């Protein structure tokens, strides 16, 4: 890659090691928080291969997934991928309000 800063200087061997240790495989359910412009997310999507689920958390207004486009993955491979803002995690774990007394 001509501009390694765009992918946080993520080397191929480091990415391969993370994929191996994560045990991502077809049919996996994976949570990915990626700051490498989507490079790790694209690699996980390729491993899952269109089966399973990939939840991709992001900070800010929209996900930064340029590397997923660079990889030119098939639409079927990207099918199990959905993005959500990390700010929503707190809302997911917040206790529900108590019901009003009858």
mmCIF file with all atom_site columns, N, CA, C and O in Angstrom, residues 47-76:
data_model
loop_
_atom_site.group_PDB
_atom_site.id
_atom_site.type_symbol
_atom_site.label_atom_id
_atom_site.label_alt_id
_atom_site.label_comp_id
_atom_site.label_asym_id
_atom_site.label_entity_id
_atom_site.label_seq_id
_atom_site.pdbx_PDB_ins_code
_atom_site.Cartn_x
_atom_site.Cartn_y
_atom_site.Cartn_z
_atom_site.occupancy
_atom_site.B_iso_or_equiv
_atom_site.pdbx_formal_charge
_atom_site.auth_seq_id
_atom_site.auth_comp_id
_atom_site.auth_asym_id
_atom_site.auth_atom_id
_atom_site.pdbx_PDB_model_num
ATOM 1   N N  . UNK A 1 47 ? -13.267 -13.719 5.370  1.00 0.00 ? 47 UNK A N  1
ATOM 2   C CA . UNK A 1 47 ? -13.209 -14.992 6.096  1.00 0.00 ? 47 UNK A CA 1
ATOM 3   C C  . UNK A 1 47 ? -14.583 -15.573 6.358  1.00 0.00 ? 47 UNK A C  1
ATOM 4   O O  . UNK A 1 47 ? -14.797 -16.767 6.229  1.00 0.00 ? 47 UNK A O  1
ATOM 5   N N  . UNK A 1 48 ? -15.531 -14.727 6.770  1.00 0.00 ? 48 UNK A N  1
ATOM 6   C CA . UNK A 1 48 ? -16.889 -15.189 7.067  1.00 0.00 ? 48 UNK A CA 1
ATOM 7   C C  . UNK A 1 48 ? -17.562 -15.661 5.771  1.00 0.00 ? 48 UNK A C  1
ATOM 8   O O  . UNK A 1 48 ? -18.350 -16.602 5.783  1.00 0.00 ? 48 UNK A O  1
ATOM 9   N N  . UNK A 1 49 ? -17.241 -15.006 4.674  1.00 0.00 ? 49 UNK A N  1
ATOM 10  C CA . UNK A 1 49 ? -17.658 -15.483 3.371  1.00 0.00 ? 49 UNK A CA 1
ATOM 11  C C  . UNK A 1 49 ? -19.149 -15.393 3.067  1.00 0.00 ? 49 UNK A C  1
ATOM 12  O O  . UNK A 1 49 ? -19.666 -16.183 2.291  1.00 0.00 ? 49 UNK A O  1
ATOM 13  N N  . UNK A 1 50 ? -19.858 -14.468 3.688  1.00 0.00 ? 50 UNK A N  1
ATOM 14  C CA . UNK A 1 50 ? -21.274 -14.310 3.383  1.00 0.00 ? 50 UNK A CA 1
ATOM 15  C C  . UNK A 1 50 ? -22.200 -15.099 4.286  1.00 0.00 ? 50 UNK A C  1
ATOM 16  O O  . UNK A 1 50 ? -23.413 -14.997 4.166  1.00 0.00 ? 50 UNK A O  1
ATOM 17  N N  . UNK A 1 51 ? -21.651 -15.899 5.178  1.00 0.00 ? 51 UNK A N  1
ATOM 18  C CA . UNK A 1 51 ? -22.474 -16.637 6.149  1.00 0.00 ? 51 UNK A CA 1
ATOM 19  C C  . UNK A 1 51 ? -22.098 -16.157 7.531  1.00 0.00 ? 51 UNK A C  1
ATOM 20  O O  . UNK A 1 51 ? -20.946 -15.866 7.793  1.00 0.00 ? 51 UNK A O  1
ATOM 21  N N  . UNK A 1 52 ? -23.030 -16.034 8.423  1.00 0.00 ? 52 UNK A N  1
ATOM 22  C CA . UNK A 1 52 ? -22.733 -15.539 9.763  1.00 0.00 ? 52 UNK A CA 1
ATOM 23  C C  . UNK A 1 52 ? -23.170 -14.092 9.892  1.00 0.00 ? 52 UNK A C  1
ATOM 24  O O  . UNK A 1 52 ? -23.972 -13.593 9.112  1.00 0.00 ? 52 UNK A O  1
ATOM 25  N N  . UNK A 1 53 ? -22.596 -13.404 10.884 1.00 0.00 ? 53 UNK A N  1
ATOM 26  C CA . UNK A 1 53 ? -22.958 -12.023 11.169 1.00 0.00 ? 53 UNK A CA 1
ATOM 27  C C  . UNK A 1 53 ? -21.711 -11.251 11.566 1.00 0.00 ? 53 UNK A C  1
ATOM 28  O O  . UNK A 1 53 ? -20.892 -11.746 12.330 1.00 0.00 ? 53 UNK A O  1
ATOM 29  N N  . UNK A 1 54 ? -21.597 -10.026 11.049 1.00 0.00 ? 54 UNK A N  1
ATOM 30  C CA . UNK A 1 54 ? -20.484 -9.158  11.423 1.00 0.00 ? 54 UNK A CA 1
ATOM 31  C C  . UNK A 1 54 ? -21.062 -7.822  11.869 1.00 0.00 ? 54 UNK A C  1
ATOM 32  O O  . UNK A 1 54 ? -21.672 -7.108  11.077 1.00 0.00 ? 54 UNK A O  1
ATOM 33  N N  . UNK A 1 55 ? -20.882 -7.493  13.135 1.00 0.00 ? 55 UNK A N  1
ATOM 34  C CA . UNK A 1 55 ? -21.292 -6.207  13.682 1.00 0.00 ? 55 UNK A CA 1
ATOM 35  C C  . UNK A 1 55 ? -20.056 -5.317  13.724 1.00 0.00 ? 55 UNK A C  1
ATOM 36  O O  . UNK A 1 55 ? -19.060 -5.666  14.348 1.00 0.00 ? 55 UNK A O  1
ATOM 37  N N  . UNK A 1 56 ? -20.124 -4.199  13.027 1.00 0.00 ? 56 UNK A N  1
ATOM 38  C CA . UNK A 1 56 ? -18.972 -3.303  12.928 1.00 0.00 ? 56 UNK A CA 1
ATOM 39  C C  . UNK A 1 56 ? -19.278 -1.992  13.635 1.00 0.00 ? 56 UNK A C  1
ATOM 40  O O  . UNK A 1 56 ? -20.084 -1.206  13.165 1.00 0.00 ? 56 UNK A O  1
ATOM 41  N N  . UNK A 1 57 ? -18.628 -1.775  14.777 1.00 0.00 ? 57 UNK A N  1
ATOM 42  C CA . UNK A 1 57 ? -18.817 -0.542  15.529 1.00 0.00 ? 57 UNK A CA 1
ATOM 43  C C  . UNK A 1 57 ? -17.911 0.558   15.009 1.00 0.00 ? 57 UNK A C  1
ATOM 44  O O  . UNK A 1 57 ? -16.814 0.291   14.548 1.00 0.00 ? 57 UNK A O  1
ATOM 45  N N  . UNK A 1 58 ? -18.391 1.779   15.075 1.00 0.00 ? 58 UNK A N  1
ATOM 46  C CA . UNK A 1 58 ? -17.594 2.912   14.618 1.00 0.00 ? 58 UNK A CA 1
ATOM 47  C C  . UNK A 1 58 ? -17.825 4.120   15.520 1.00 0.00 ? 58 UNK A C  1
ATOM 48  O O  . UNK A 1 58 ? -18.850 4.240   16.172 1.00 0.00 ? 58 UNK A O  1
ATOM 49  N N  . UNK A 1 59 ? -16.821 5.000   15.559 1.00 0.00 ? 59 UNK A N  1
ATOM 50  C CA . UNK A 1 59 ? -16.930 6.288   16.251 1.00 0.00 ? 59 UNK A CA 1
ATOM 51  C C  . UNK A 1 59 ? -17.236 7.354   15.226 1.00 0.00 ? 59 UNK A C  1
ATOM 52  O O  . UNK A 1 59 ? -16.817 7.271   14.077 1.00 0.00 ? 59 UNK A O  1
ATOM 53  N N  . UNK A 1 60 ? -17.943 8.368   15.633 1.00 0.00 ? 60 UNK A N  1
ATOM 54  C CA . UNK A 1 60 ? -18.210 9.481   14.741 1.00 0.00 ? 60 UNK A CA 1
ATOM 55  C C  . UNK A 1 60 ? -19.549 9.376   14.047 1.00 0.00 ? 60 UNK A C  1
ATOM 56  O O  . UNK A 1 60 ? -20.452 8.665   14.480 1.00 0.00 ? 60 UNK A O  1
ATOM 57  N N  . UNK A 1 61 ? -19.654 10.096  12.935 1.00 0.00 ? 61 UNK A N  1
ATOM 58  C CA . UNK A 1 61 ? -20.917 10.213  12.225 1.00 0.00 ? 61 UNK A CA 1
ATOM 59  C C  . UNK A 1 61 ? -21.175 9.025   11.306 1.00 0.00 ? 61 UNK A C  1
ATOM 60  O O  . UNK A 1 61 ? -22.302 8.561   11.178 1.00 0.00 ? 61 UNK A O  1
ATOM 61  N N  . UNK A 1 62 ? -20.135 8.514   10.649 1.00 0.00 ? 62 UNK A N  1
ATOM 62  C CA . UNK A 1 62 ? -20.313 7.390   9.736  1.00 0.00 ? 62 UNK A CA 1
ATOM 63  C C  . UNK A 1 62 ? -19.082 6.499   9.783  1.00 0.00 ? 62 UNK A C  1
ATOM 64  O O  . UNK A 1 62 ? -18.003 6.935   10.151 1.00 0.00 ? 62 UNK A O  1
ATOM 65  N N  . UNK A 1 63 ? -19.230 5.230   9.391  1.00 0.00 ? 63 UNK A N  1
ATOM 66  C CA . UNK A 1 63 ? -18.078 4.324   9.414  1.00 0.00 ? 63 UNK A CA 1
ATOM 67  C C  . UNK A 1 63 ? -17.057 4.693   8.341  1.00 0.00 ? 63 UNK A C  1
ATOM 68  O O  . UNK A 1 63 ? -17.416 5.181   7.269  1.00 0.00 ? 63 UNK A O  1
ATOM 69  N N  . UNK A 1 64 ? -15.802 4.456   8.646  1.00 0.00 ? 64 UNK A N  1
ATOM 70  C CA . UNK A 1 64 ? -14.726 4.669   7.691  1.00 0.00 ? 64 UNK A CA 1
ATOM 71  C C  . UNK A 1 64 ? -14.315 3.305   7.147  1.00 0.00 ? 64 UNK A C  1
ATOM 72  O O  . UNK A 1 64 ? -13.621 2.544   7.819  1.00 0.00 ? 64 UNK A O  1
ATOM 73  N N  . UNK A 1 65 ? -14.790 2.990   5.961  1.00 0.00 ? 65 UNK A N  1
ATOM 74  C CA . UNK A 1 65 ? -14.576 1.647   5.416  1.00 0.00 ? 65 UNK A CA 1
ATOM 75  C C  . UNK A 1 65 ? -14.023 1.689   3.988  1.00 0.00 ? 65 UNK A C  1
ATOM 76  O O  . UNK A 1 65 ? -14.375 0.865   3.155  1.00 0.00 ? 65 UNK A O  1
ATOM 77  N N  . UNK A 1 66 ? -13.142 2.632   3.713  1.00 0.00 ? 66 UNK A N  1
ATOM 78  C CA . UNK A 1 66 ? -12.559 2.733   2.378  1.00 0.00 ? 66 UNK A CA 1
ATOM 79  C C  . UNK A 1 66 ? -11.868 1.442   1.959  1.00 0.00 ? 66 UNK A C  1
ATOM 80  O O  . UNK A 1 66 ? -11.960 1.028   0.805  1.00 0.00 ? 66 UNK A O  1
ATOM 81  N N  . UNK A 1 67 ? -11.178 0.796   2.885  1.00 0.00 ? 67 UNK A N  1
ATOM 82  C CA . UNK A 1 67 ? -10.440 -0.415  2.543  1.00 0.00 ? 67 UNK A CA 1
ATOM 83  C C  . UNK A 1 67 ? -11.366 -1.541  2.111  1.00 0.00 ? 67 UNK A C  1
ATOM 84  O O  . UNK A 1 67 ? -10.984 -2.375  1.290  1.00 0.00 ? 67 UNK A O  1
ATOM 85  N N  . UNK A 1 68 ? -12.581 -1.580  2.621  1.00 0.00 ? 68 UNK A N  1
ATOM 86  C CA . UNK A 1 68 ? -13.532 -2.605  2.187  1.00 0.00 ? 68 UNK A CA 1
ATOM 87  C C  . UNK A 1 68 ? -13.806 -2.421  0.690  1.00 0.00 ? 68 UNK A C  1
ATOM 88  O O  . UNK A 1 68 ? -13.869 -3.397  -0.061 1.00 0.00 ? 68 UNK A O  1
ATOM 89  N N  . UNK A 1 69 ? -13.928 -1.182  0.254  1.00 0.00 ? 69 UNK A N  1
ATOM 90  C CA . UNK A 1 69 ? -14.118 -0.920  -1.182 1.00 0.00 ? 69 UNK A CA 1
ATOM 91  C C  . UNK A 1 69 ? -12.857 -1.270  -1.969 1.00 0.00 ? 69 UNK A C  1
ATOM 92  O O  . UNK A 1 69 ? -12.934 -1.777  -3.089 1.00 0.00 ? 69 UNK A O  1
ATOM 93  N N  . UNK A 1 70 ? -11.669 -1.003  -1.405 1.00 0.00 ? 70 UNK A N  1
ATOM 94  C CA . UNK A 1 70 ? -10.418 -1.332  -2.095 1.00 0.00 ? 70 UNK A CA 1
ATOM 95  C C  . UNK A 1 70 ? -10.309 -2.822  -2.356 1.00 0.00 ? 70 UNK A C  1
ATOM 96  O O  . UNK A 1 70 ? -9.729  -3.242  -3.349 1.00 0.00 ? 70 UNK A O  1
ATOM 97  N N  . UNK A 1 71 ? -10.843 -3.635  -1.451 1.00 0.00 ? 71 UNK A N  1
ATOM 98  C CA . UNK A 1 71 ? -10.736 -5.091  -1.588 1.00 0.00 ? 71 UNK A CA 1
ATOM 99  C C  . UNK A 1 71 ? -11.674 -5.639  -2.657 1.00 0.00 ? 71 UNK A C  1
ATOM 100 O O  . UNK A 1 71 ? -11.535 -6.789  -3.058 1.00 0.00 ? 71 UNK A O  1
ATOM 101 N N  . UNK A 1 72 ? -12.654 -4.836  -3.094 1.00 0.00 ? 72 UNK A N  1
ATOM 102 C CA . UNK A 1 72 ? -13.564 -5.232  -4.159 1.00 0.00 ? 72 UNK A CA 1
ATOM 103 C C  . UNK A 1 72 ? -14.242 -6.573  -3.865 1.00 0.00 ? 72 UNK A C  1
ATOM 104 O O  . UNK A 1 72 ? -14.264 -7.480  -4.701 1.00 0.00 ? 72 UNK A O  1
ATOM 105 N N  . UNK A 1 73 ? -14.793 -6.691  -2.664 1.00 0.00 ? 73 UNK A N  1
ATOM 106 C CA . UNK A 1 73 ? -15.464 -7.921  -2.259 1.00 0.00 ? 73 UNK A CA 1
ATOM 107 C C  . UNK A 1 73 ? -16.837 -8.020  -2.905 1.00 0.00 ? 73 UNK A C  1
ATOM 108 O O  . UNK A 1 73 ? -17.493 -7.013  -3.159 1.00 0.00 ? 73 UNK A O  1
ATOM 109 N N  . UNK A 1 74 ? -17.274 -9.235  -3.148 1.00 0.00 ? 74 UNK A N  1
ATOM 110 C CA . UNK A 1 74 ? -18.586 -9.471  -3.750 1.00 0.00 ? 74 UNK A CA 1
ATOM 111 C C  . UNK A 1 74 ? -19.689 -9.053  -2.788 1.00 0.00 ? 74 UNK A C  1
ATOM 112 O O  . UNK A 1 74 ? -19.506 -9.073  -1.569 1.00 0.00 ? 74 UNK A O  1
ATOM 113 N N  . UNK A 1 75 ? -20.832 -8.686  -3.334 1.00 0.00 ? 75 UNK A N  1
ATOM 114 C CA . UNK A 1 75 ? -21.975 -8.277  -2.511 1.00 0.00 ? 75 UNK A CA 1
ATOM 115 C C  . UNK A 1 75 ? -22.392 -9.378  -1.537 1.00 0.00 ? 75 UNK A C  1
ATOM 116 O O  . UNK A 1 75 ? -22.796 -9.088  -0.416 1.00 0.00 ? 75 UNK A O  1
ATOM 117 N N  . UNK A 1 76 ? -22.286 -10.632 -1.947 1.00 0.00 ? 76 UNK A N  1
ATOM 118 C CA . UNK A 1 76 ? -22.662 -11.748 -1.068 1.00 0.00 ? 76 UNK A CA 1
ATOM 119 C C  . UNK A 1 76 ? -21.770 -11.809 0.167  1.00 0.00 ? 76 UNK A C  1
ATOM 120 O O  . UNK A 1 76 ? -22.206 -12.191 1.241  1.00 0.00 ? 76 UNK A O  1
#
